[in-house]
Every structure is written in C-alpha cells, then in structure tokens.
Coordinates of C-alpha atoms and ligand atoms in Angstrom, one line a residue:
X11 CA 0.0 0.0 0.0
X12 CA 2.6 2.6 0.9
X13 CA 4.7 1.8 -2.2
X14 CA 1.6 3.0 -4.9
X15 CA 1.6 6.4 -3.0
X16 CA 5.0 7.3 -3.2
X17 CA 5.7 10.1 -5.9
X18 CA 7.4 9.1 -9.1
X19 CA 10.8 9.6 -9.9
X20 CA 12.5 12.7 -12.0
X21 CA 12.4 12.5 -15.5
X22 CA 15.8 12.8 -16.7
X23 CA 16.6 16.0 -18.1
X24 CA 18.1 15.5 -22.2
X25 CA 21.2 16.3 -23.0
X26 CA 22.9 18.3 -25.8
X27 CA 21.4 19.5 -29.5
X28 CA 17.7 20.4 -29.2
X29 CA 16.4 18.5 -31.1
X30 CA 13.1 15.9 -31.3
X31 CA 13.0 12.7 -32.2
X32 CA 11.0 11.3 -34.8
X33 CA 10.3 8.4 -32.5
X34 CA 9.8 8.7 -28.9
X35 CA 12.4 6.9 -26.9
X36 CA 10.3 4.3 -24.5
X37 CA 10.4 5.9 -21.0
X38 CA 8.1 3.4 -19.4
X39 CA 6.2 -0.1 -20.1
X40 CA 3.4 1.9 -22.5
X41 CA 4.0 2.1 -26.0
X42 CA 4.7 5.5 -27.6
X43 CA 2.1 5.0 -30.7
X44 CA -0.5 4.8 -27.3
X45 CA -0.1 8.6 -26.5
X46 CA -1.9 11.1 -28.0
X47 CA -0.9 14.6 -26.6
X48 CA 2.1 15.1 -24.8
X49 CA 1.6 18.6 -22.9
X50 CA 4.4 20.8 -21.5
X51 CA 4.1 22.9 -19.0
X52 CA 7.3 25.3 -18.3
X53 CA 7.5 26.7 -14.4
X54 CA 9.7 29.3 -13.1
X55 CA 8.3 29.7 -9.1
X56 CA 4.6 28.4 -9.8
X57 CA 4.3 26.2 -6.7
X58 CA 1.1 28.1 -6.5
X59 CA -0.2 27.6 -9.5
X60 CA 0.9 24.2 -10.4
X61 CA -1.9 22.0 -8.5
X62 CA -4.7 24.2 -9.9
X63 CA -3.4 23.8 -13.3
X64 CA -2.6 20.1 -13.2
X65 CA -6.3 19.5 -11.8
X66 CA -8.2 20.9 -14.6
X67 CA -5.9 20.1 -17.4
X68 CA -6.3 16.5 -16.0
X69 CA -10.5 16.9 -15.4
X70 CA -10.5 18.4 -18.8
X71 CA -8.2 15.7 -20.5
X72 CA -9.7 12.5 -18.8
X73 CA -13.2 13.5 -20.0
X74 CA -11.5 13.4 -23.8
X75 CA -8.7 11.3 -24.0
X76 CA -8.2 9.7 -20.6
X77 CA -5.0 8.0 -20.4
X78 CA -3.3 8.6 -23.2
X79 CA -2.2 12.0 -22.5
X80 CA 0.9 13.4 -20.4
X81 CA 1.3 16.2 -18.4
X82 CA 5.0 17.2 -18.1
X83 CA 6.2 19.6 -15.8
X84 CA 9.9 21.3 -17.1
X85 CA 11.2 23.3 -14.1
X86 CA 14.1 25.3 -13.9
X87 CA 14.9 24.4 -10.1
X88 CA 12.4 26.9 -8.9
X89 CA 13.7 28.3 -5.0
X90 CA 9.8 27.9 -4.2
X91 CA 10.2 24.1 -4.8
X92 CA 7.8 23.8 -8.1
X93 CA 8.9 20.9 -8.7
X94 CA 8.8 19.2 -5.6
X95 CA 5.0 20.5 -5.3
X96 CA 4.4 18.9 -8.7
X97 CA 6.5 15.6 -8.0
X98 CA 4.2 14.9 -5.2
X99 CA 1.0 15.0 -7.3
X100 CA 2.2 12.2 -9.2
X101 CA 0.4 9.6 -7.3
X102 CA -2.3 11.2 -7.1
X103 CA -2.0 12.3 -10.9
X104 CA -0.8 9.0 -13.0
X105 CA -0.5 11.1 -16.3
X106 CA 1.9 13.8 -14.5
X107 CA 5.3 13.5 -15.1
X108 CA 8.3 16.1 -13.5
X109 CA 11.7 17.2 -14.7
X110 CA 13.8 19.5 -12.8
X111 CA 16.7 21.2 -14.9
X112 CA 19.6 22.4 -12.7
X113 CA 22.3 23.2 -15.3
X114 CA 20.3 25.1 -18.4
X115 CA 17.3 27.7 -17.5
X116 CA 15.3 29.9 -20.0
X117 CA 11.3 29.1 -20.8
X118 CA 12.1 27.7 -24.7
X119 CA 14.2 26.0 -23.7
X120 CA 12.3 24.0 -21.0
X121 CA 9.8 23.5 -23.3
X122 CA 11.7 21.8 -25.9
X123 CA 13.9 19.4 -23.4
X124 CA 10.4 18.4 -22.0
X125 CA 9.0 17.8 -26.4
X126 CA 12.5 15.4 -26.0
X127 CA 11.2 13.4 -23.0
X128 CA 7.4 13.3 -24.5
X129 CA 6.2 10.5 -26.0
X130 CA 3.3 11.9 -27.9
X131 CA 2.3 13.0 -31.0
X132 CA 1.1 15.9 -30.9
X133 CA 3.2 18.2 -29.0
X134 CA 2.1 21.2 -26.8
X135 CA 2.9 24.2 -24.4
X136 CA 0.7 25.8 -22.3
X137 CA 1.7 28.0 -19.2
X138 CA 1.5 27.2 -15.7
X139 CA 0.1 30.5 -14.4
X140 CA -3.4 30.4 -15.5
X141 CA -3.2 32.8 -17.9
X142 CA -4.2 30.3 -20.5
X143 CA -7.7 29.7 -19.9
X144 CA -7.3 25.5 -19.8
X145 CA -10.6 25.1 -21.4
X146 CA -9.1 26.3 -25.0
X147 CA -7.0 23.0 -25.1
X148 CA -9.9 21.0 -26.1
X149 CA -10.4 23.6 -29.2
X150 CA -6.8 23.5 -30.2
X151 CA -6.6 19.0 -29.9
X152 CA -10.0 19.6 -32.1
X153 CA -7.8 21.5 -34.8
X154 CA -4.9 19.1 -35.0
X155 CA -7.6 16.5 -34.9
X156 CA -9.1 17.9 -38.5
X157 CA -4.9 18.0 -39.7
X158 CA -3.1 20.8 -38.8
X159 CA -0.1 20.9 -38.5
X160 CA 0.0 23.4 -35.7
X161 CA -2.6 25.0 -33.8
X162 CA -2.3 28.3 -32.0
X163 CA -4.6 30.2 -29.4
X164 CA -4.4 33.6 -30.4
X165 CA -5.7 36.6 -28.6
X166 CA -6.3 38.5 -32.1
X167 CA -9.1 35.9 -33.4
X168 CA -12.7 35.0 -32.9
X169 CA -13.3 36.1 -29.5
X170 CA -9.6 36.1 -28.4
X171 CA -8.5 39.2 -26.4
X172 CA -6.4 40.6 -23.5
X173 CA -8.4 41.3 -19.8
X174 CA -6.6 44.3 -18.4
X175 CA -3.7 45.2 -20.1
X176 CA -3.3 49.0 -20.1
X177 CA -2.7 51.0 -23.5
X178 CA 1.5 50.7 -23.0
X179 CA 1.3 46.8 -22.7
X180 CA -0.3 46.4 -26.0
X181 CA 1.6 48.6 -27.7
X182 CA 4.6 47.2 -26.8
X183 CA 3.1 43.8 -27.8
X184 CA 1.5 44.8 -31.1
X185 CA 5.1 46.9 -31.6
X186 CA 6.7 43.3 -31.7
X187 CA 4.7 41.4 -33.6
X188 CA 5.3 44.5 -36.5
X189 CA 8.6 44.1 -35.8
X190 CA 8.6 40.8 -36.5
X191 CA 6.7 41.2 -39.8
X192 CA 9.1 43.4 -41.3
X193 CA 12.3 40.9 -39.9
X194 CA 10.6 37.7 -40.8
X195 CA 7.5 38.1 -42.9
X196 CA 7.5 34.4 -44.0
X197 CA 7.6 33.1 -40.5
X198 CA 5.6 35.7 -38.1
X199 CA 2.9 36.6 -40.9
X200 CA 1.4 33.1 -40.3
X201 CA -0.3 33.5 -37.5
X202 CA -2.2 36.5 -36.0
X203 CA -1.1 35.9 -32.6
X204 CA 3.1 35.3 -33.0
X205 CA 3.7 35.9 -29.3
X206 CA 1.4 33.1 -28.2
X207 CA 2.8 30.5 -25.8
X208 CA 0.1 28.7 -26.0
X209 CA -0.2 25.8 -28.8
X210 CA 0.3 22.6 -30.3
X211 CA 2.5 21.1 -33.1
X212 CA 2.8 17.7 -34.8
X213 CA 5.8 16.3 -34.1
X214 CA 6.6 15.4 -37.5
X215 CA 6.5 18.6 -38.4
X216 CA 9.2 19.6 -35.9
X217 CA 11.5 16.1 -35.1
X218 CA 14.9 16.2 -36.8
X219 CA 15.2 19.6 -36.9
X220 CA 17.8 21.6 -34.7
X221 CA 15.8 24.4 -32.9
X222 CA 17.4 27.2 -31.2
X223 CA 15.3 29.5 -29.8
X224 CA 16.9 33.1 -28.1
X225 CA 14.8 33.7 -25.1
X226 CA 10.8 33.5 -24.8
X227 CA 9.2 32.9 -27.9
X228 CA 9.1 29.3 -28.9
X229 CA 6.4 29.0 -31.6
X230 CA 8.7 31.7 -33.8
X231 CA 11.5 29.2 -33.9
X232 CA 8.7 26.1 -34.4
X233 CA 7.4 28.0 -37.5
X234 CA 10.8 29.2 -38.6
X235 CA 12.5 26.0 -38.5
X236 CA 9.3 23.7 -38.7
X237 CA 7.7 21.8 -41.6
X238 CA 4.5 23.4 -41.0
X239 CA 1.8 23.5 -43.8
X240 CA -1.6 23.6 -41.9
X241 CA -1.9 26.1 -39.4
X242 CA -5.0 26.2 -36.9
X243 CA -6.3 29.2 -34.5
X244 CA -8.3 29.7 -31.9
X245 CA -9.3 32.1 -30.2
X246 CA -8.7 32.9 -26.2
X247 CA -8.7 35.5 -24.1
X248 CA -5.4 36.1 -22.0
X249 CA -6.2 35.7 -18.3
X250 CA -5.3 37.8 -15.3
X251 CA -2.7 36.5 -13.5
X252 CA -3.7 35.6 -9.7
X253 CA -0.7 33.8 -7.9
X254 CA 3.1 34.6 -8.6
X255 CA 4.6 36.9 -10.8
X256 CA 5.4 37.1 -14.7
X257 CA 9.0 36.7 -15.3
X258 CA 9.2 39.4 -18.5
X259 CA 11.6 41.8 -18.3
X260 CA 13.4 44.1 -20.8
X261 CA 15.6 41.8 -21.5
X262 CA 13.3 39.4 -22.9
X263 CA 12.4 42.3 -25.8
X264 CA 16.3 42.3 -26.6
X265 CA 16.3 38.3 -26.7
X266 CA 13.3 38.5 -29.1
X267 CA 15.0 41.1 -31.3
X268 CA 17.9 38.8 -31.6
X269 CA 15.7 35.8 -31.8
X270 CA 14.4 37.5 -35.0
X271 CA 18.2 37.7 -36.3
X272 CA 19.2 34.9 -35.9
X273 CA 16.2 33.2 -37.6
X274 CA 16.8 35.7 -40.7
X275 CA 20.2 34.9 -41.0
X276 CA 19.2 31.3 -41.0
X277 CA 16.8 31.9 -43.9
X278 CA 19.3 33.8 -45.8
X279 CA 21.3 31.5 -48.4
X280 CA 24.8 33.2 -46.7
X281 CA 26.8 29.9 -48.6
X282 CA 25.3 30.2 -51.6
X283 CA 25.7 34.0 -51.6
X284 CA 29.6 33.3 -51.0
X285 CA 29.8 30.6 -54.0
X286 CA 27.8 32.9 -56.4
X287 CA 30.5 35.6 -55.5
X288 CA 33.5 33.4 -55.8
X289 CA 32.3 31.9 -59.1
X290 CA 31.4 35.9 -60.1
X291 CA 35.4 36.3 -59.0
X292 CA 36.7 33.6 -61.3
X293 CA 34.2 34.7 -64.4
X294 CA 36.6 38.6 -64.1
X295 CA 39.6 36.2 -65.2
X296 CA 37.8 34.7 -68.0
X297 CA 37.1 37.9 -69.2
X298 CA 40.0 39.6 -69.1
X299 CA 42.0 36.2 -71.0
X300 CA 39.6 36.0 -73.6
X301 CA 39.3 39.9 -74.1
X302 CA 43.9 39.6 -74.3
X303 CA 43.7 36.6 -76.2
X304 CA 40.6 38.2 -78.8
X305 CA 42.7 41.6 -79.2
X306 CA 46.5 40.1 -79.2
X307 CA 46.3 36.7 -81.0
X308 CA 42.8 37.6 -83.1
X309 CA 43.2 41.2 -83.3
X310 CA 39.6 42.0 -83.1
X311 CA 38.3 45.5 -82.4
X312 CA 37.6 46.6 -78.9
X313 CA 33.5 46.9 -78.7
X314 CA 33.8 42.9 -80.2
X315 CA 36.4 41.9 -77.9
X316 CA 34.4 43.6 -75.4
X317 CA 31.2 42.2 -76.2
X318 CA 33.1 38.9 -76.8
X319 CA 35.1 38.5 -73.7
X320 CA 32.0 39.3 -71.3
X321 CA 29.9 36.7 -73.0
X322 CA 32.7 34.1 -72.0
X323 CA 32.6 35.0 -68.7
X324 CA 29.2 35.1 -68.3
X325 CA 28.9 31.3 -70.2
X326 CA 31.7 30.7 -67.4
X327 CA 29.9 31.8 -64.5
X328 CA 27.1 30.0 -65.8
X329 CA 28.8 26.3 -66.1
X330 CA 30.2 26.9 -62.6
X331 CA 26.7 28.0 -60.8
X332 CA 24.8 25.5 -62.2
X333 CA 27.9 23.1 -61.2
X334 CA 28.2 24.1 -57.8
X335 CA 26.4 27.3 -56.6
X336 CA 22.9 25.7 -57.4
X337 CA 24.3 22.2 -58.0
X338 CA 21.3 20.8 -55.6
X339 CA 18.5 22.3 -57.7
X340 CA 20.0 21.5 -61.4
X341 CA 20.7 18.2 -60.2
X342 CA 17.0 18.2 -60.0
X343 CA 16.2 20.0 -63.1
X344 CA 18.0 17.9 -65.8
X345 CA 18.0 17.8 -69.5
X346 CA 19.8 20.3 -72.0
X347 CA 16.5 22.2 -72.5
X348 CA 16.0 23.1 -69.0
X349 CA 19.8 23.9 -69.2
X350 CA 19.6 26.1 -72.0
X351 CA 17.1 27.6 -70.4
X352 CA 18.9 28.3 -67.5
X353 CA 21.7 29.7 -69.5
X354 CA 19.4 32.5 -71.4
X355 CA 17.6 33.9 -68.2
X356 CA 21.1 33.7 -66.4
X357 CA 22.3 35.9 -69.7
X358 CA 19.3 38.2 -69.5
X359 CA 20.1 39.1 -66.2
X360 CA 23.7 39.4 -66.3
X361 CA 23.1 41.9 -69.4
X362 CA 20.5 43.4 -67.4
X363 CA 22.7 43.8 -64.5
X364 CA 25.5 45.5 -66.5
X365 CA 22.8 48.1 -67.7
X366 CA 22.5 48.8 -63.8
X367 CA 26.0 48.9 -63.0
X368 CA 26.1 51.6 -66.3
X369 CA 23.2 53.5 -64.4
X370 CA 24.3 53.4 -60.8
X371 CA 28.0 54.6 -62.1
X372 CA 26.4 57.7 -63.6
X373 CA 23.8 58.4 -61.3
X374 CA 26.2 58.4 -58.3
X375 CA 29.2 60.2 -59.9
X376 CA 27.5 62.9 -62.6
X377 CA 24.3 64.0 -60.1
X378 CA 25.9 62.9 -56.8
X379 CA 29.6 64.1 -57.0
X380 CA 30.3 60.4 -55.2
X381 CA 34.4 59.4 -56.0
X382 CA 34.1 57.1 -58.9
X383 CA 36.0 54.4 -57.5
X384 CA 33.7 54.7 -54.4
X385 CA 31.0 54.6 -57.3
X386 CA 32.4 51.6 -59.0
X387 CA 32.3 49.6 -56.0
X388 CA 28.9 50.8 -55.3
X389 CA 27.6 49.6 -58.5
X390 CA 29.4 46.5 -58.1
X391 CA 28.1 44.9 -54.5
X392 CA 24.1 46.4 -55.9
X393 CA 24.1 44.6 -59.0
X394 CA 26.1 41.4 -57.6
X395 CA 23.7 41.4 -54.9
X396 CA 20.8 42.0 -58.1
X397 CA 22.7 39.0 -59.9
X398 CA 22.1 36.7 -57.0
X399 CA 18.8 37.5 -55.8
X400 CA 17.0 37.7 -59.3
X401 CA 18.8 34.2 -60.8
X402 CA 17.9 32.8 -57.5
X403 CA 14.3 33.8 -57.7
X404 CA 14.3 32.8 -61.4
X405 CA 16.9 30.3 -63.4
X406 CA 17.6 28.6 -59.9
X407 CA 14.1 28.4 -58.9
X408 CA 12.9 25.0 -56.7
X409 CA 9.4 24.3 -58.3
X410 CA 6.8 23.0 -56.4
X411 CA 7.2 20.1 -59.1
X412 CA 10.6 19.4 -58.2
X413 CA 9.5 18.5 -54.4
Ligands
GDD25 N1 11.1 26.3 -17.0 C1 11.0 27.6 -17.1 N2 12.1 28.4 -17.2 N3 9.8 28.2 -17.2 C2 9.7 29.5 -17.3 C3 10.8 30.4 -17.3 C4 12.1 29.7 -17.3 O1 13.1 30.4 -17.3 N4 10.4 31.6 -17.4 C5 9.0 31.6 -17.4 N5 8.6 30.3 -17.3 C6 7.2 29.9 -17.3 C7 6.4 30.5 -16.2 O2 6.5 29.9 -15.0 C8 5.0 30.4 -16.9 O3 4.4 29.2 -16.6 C9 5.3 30.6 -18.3 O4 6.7 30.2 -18.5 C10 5.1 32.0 -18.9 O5 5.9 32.9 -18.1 P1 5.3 34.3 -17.7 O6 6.4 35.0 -17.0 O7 4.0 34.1 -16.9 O8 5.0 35.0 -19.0 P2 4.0 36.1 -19.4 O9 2.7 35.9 -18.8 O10 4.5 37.5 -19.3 O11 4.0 35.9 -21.0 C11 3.2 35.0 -21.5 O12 2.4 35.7 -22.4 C12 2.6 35.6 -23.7 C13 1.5 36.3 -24.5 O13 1.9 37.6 -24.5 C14 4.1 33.8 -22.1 O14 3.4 32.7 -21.7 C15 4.0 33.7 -23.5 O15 4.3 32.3 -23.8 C16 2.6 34.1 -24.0 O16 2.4 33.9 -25.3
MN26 MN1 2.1 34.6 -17.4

C-alpha cells in the first residue's frame, strides 16, 4: 500500500542538440504509438499555480482522452520548490510526469527538453500560471484532430482578447509582432497571434530539426524551423494573472529582437551568396583572358572583344553556378532544354545587371559628385547582390514540381 503512494521519480533532463526525435524513446512499459498529446508545461516559481493547473488540465483531458495523454512539468529548479509540489502530485495524478533542470534555464528551452522526453504525438505548451484559460486546449486537440499541423490560441481571433492590459502593454506587444513582420515576414505573418505560448505542433512537423530558440518565444522558432503547412487558430482571451509573478523583463524584448536575427540569417542562403560571389570572381579572369587573347592573337576590335570577352565569362559563370552554386537544384532539373534555359535567363540578367552597374555609375558620380571608385564599388556589390537574388528567384528556382 505505501509503495503506490509514493511520488514518481525525475524524468531525466536530455542532453545536448535540441532537437526531437521522430520516435519517442520508450520511458516506461506503455508504447509510444498509445499517446496522443504530450503537454508541457514550463515553471519558473509556480508552486502556487501548479496544483490548480494540473487538476483541470487532468478533469479536462480524462473527460477526452483519458490516459493517453501526459502532463509534463519542465522546471528550472524553482527556489519555491515547483517541482517538488508537482512531484508529489504524481500519485495522485498518474498522467503527470516532472523534470527538474539544474544546469540550463530559459522558458524555450524548457519546453523543448520536456518535447525530447514526450512521447506523444502531438506536442504542446501551455503556461502554468493560469493565464491560458485550460478550457481552449480541447479547441486546439480539435484542430490538429481535423490536420493541422499546428494550432495556435491567439488573442487576435474570434473572440480572443487581452483582460486588463493598459494601452503601453499592447503597444509594446502589437510593436513586436510588426517588428517581426518586417524581420521575418514568411515566419511571423502566419499567425495573428506570433507571441502566443500557447499551442500545439505535430511532431513530424518539428522532429529532426535543430531548434534554437533566443529567449521566450518558442512558436517563432517552431514555424521558422518547422515543416509546417496547416496552421490552426483559436481564439482565447489572456487571463489575469492571480498567484506569482510574470518573469518578463526588458531583456526578454532584446532576446526577441535577436531571436528574430538569428532566424533571418538562418533563412538567408549566406553559402550560396559566398559561392555565387567566388564563381562571379573567377568569371573577371575569364574575361580579361579572352578579351587579351581576342585583341592580341585575333586582333579584333575593342567593342567585339568587349562584347566577346563578357559573354565568356558570363557562359563561365554560368557552367560553374549550375555546377556548384545551385548544384542541388540543377541536379534536379536535368536535361539540356531546361539547361539552355537556364543559361538565357542567367544571360538576361547578367546583361541586365550591366545596364545597372552603367546606371548606378552615372547616377552616383554625374548627379551625386560620389568618388568614382567609391562609385564603382557601389555599382558592383548592388548589382552582384541584383545577380544573386533575381537568378535565384528565377533560373535557380525550386518548383513545387521538383518537391
Ligand atoms: N522552466 C521555465 N524556465 N519556465 C519559465 C521560465 C524559465 O526560465 N520563465 C518563465 N517560465 C514559465 C512561467 O512559469 C510560466 O508558466 C510561463 O513560462 C510563462 O511565463 P510568464 O512570465 O508568466 O510570461 P507572461 O505571462 O509574461 O508571458 C506569456 O504571455 C505571452 C502572451 O503575450 C508567455 O506565456 C508567452 O508564452 C505568452 O504567449
Ligand atoms: Mn504569465
């Protein structure tokens, strides 16, 4: 008898990349296909909180999917003993499972060491304060139950809202979330609510890939670095919070700012950008042989040796970018036509790019008075950058085909 009511042990906290696996690791006798919804709930001094939370989360889930749901409490070794207060629910609370992290702290990060322990799948977050109203979780399983891929509660749909926030709070709020558009249109301009802390994601959609988050906002870096195609949202109204205090601070607006950065950067093809330049490096040599060799051993006339010389390095450039700048995508696009192809929009947009660099030249040195050297070099990085960005978009382009 006294066994049965002693709490469970620790769940052990995961160690090094964050990242999920595509198939849970077996933690106990019950087979990971069996669990439906793994739910993580971060705490940072919620002792509070955490048995009113875990008691209607439970009442709520048992009605729906009893038993094959988890609960699991990530704490970052609160001084109020969170996890100890949650630990000793377990017997009472079967689908409740603790971890208490000693060596790493930060609330994305607690959420995705506890996705590493889950064994469901359908992964979610929801906060331990009560500010999430536990009642929306039924509305978000409903979503991922119809496919999505991700479902969000939002507090800028259907009846979603804030309670008391004064004018400063939600200006600040709606101030990062336009920030975010203009950083990360792709990712942020998804959902309406970007901010949210409250959701769930497929794990497919999220296992494999290597997440990390800056700071607070997890479900940026789940639809930054996520395979998400279906996106649900609900509604909610952002509770009040009753026990305990928030742990935002300015510093969380700087981590979000750099959050934003580093998710750009990642988006960016940097190592492409570098090949393209290195091959657009090699192509000036071409040029300036074939323009010698045309003048000396042919003795052609300049404009022809010109015209001659820049052609073979753009045909050089060409061979080498489809080669090994965008080797991955013309691998995929084979056959001389599509080559050829290739070859005349590269052309196009080379020739269109020297018309640019002509421009830019003038523009800065006749009406500006800019150094032309200063010019030159002006003209140069623009219409490289031009080069890059419009044979990217267009001869280098991955077609929905080609997926
Ligand atoms: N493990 C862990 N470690 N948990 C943390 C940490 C941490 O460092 N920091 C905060 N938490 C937990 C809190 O205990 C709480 O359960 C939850 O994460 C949210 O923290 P709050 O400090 O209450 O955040 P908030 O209410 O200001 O912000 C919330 O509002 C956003 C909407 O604007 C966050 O929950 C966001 O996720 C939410 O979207
Ligand atoms: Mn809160």
């Amino acid at each position: 008898m006294t066994t049965t009511n002693k709490p469970h042990s620790l769940l052990t906290v995961p160690t090094g990349l964050l990242q999920i696996p595509t198939v849970a690791k077996n933690t106990t006798e019950l087979s990971s296909q069996d669990i439906k919804l793994s739910l993580v709930i971060p705490t940072y001094k919620e002792s509070e909180n955490i048995p009113t939370i875990v008691q209607k989360l439970t009442q709520l889930l048992d009605d729906v999917i009893p038993s094959v749901y988890e609960l699991i409490v990530v704490d970052d070794n609160s001084s109020d003993l969170t996890w100890e207060v949650a630990q000793n629910m377990t017997p009472e609370y079967p689908q409740l499972q603790v971890m208490r992290r000693e060596k790493e702290r930060g609330l994305s990060t607690a959420v995705i060491r506890g996705w590493q322990a889950a064994r469901g799948k359908i992964l979610g977050v929801i906060d331990a304060d009560l500010q999430h109203p536990p009642e929306t979780l039924l509305k978000l399983l409903a979503e991922m139950e119809q496919g999505a891929d991700l479902a969000v509660a939002s507090r800028h749909v259907g009846e979603g809202g804030v309670s008391e926030w004064s004018l400063i709070r939600r200006f600040l709020s709606r101030g990062a979330q336009v920030l975010g558009l203009i950083i990360l249109p792709g990712v942020v301009g998804r959902v309406s609510d970007p901010m949210s802390g409250y959701f769930m994601v497929r794990r497919e959609a999220i296992a494999g890939k290597t997440l990390s988050p800056v700071g607070y906002k997890i479900l940026i870096e789940v639809l930054g670095r996520g395979n998400v195609r279906w996106v649900g949202e609900v509604g909610y109204v952002f509770q009040e919070r009753l026990e305990g205090e928030s742990k935002v601070t300015w510093k969380q607006y700087i981590e979000y700012l750099q959050h934003l950065l580093t998710l750009r950067l990642a988006k960016w093809p940097v190592g492409r950008f570098i090949r393209f330049g290195t091959v657009g490096f090699s192509g000036v040599f071409v040029d300036m042989t074939v323009f010698y060799l045309l003048r000396e051993a042919v003795g052609l006339g300049l404009t022809s040796s010109a015209i001659l010389s820049a052609e073979a390095g753009i045909i050089n450039n060409f061979l080498w970018n489809d080669l090994w700048t965008f080797g991955d995508i013309s691998r995929s696009q084979r056959g001389w036509r599509k080559r050829v192809k290739r070859l005349l929009k590269f052309n196009l947009i080379c020739l269109t790019g020297l018309i640019f660099n002509v421009l830019i030249i003038n523009l800065l040195f006749n009406l500006l008075g800019v150094n032309e050297y200063i010019a030159k070099l002006i003209a140069i990085t623009t219409v490289t950058l031009w080069n890059f960005w419009v044979n990217l978009k267009l001869s280098w382009r991955v077609t929905q085909v080609d997926k």
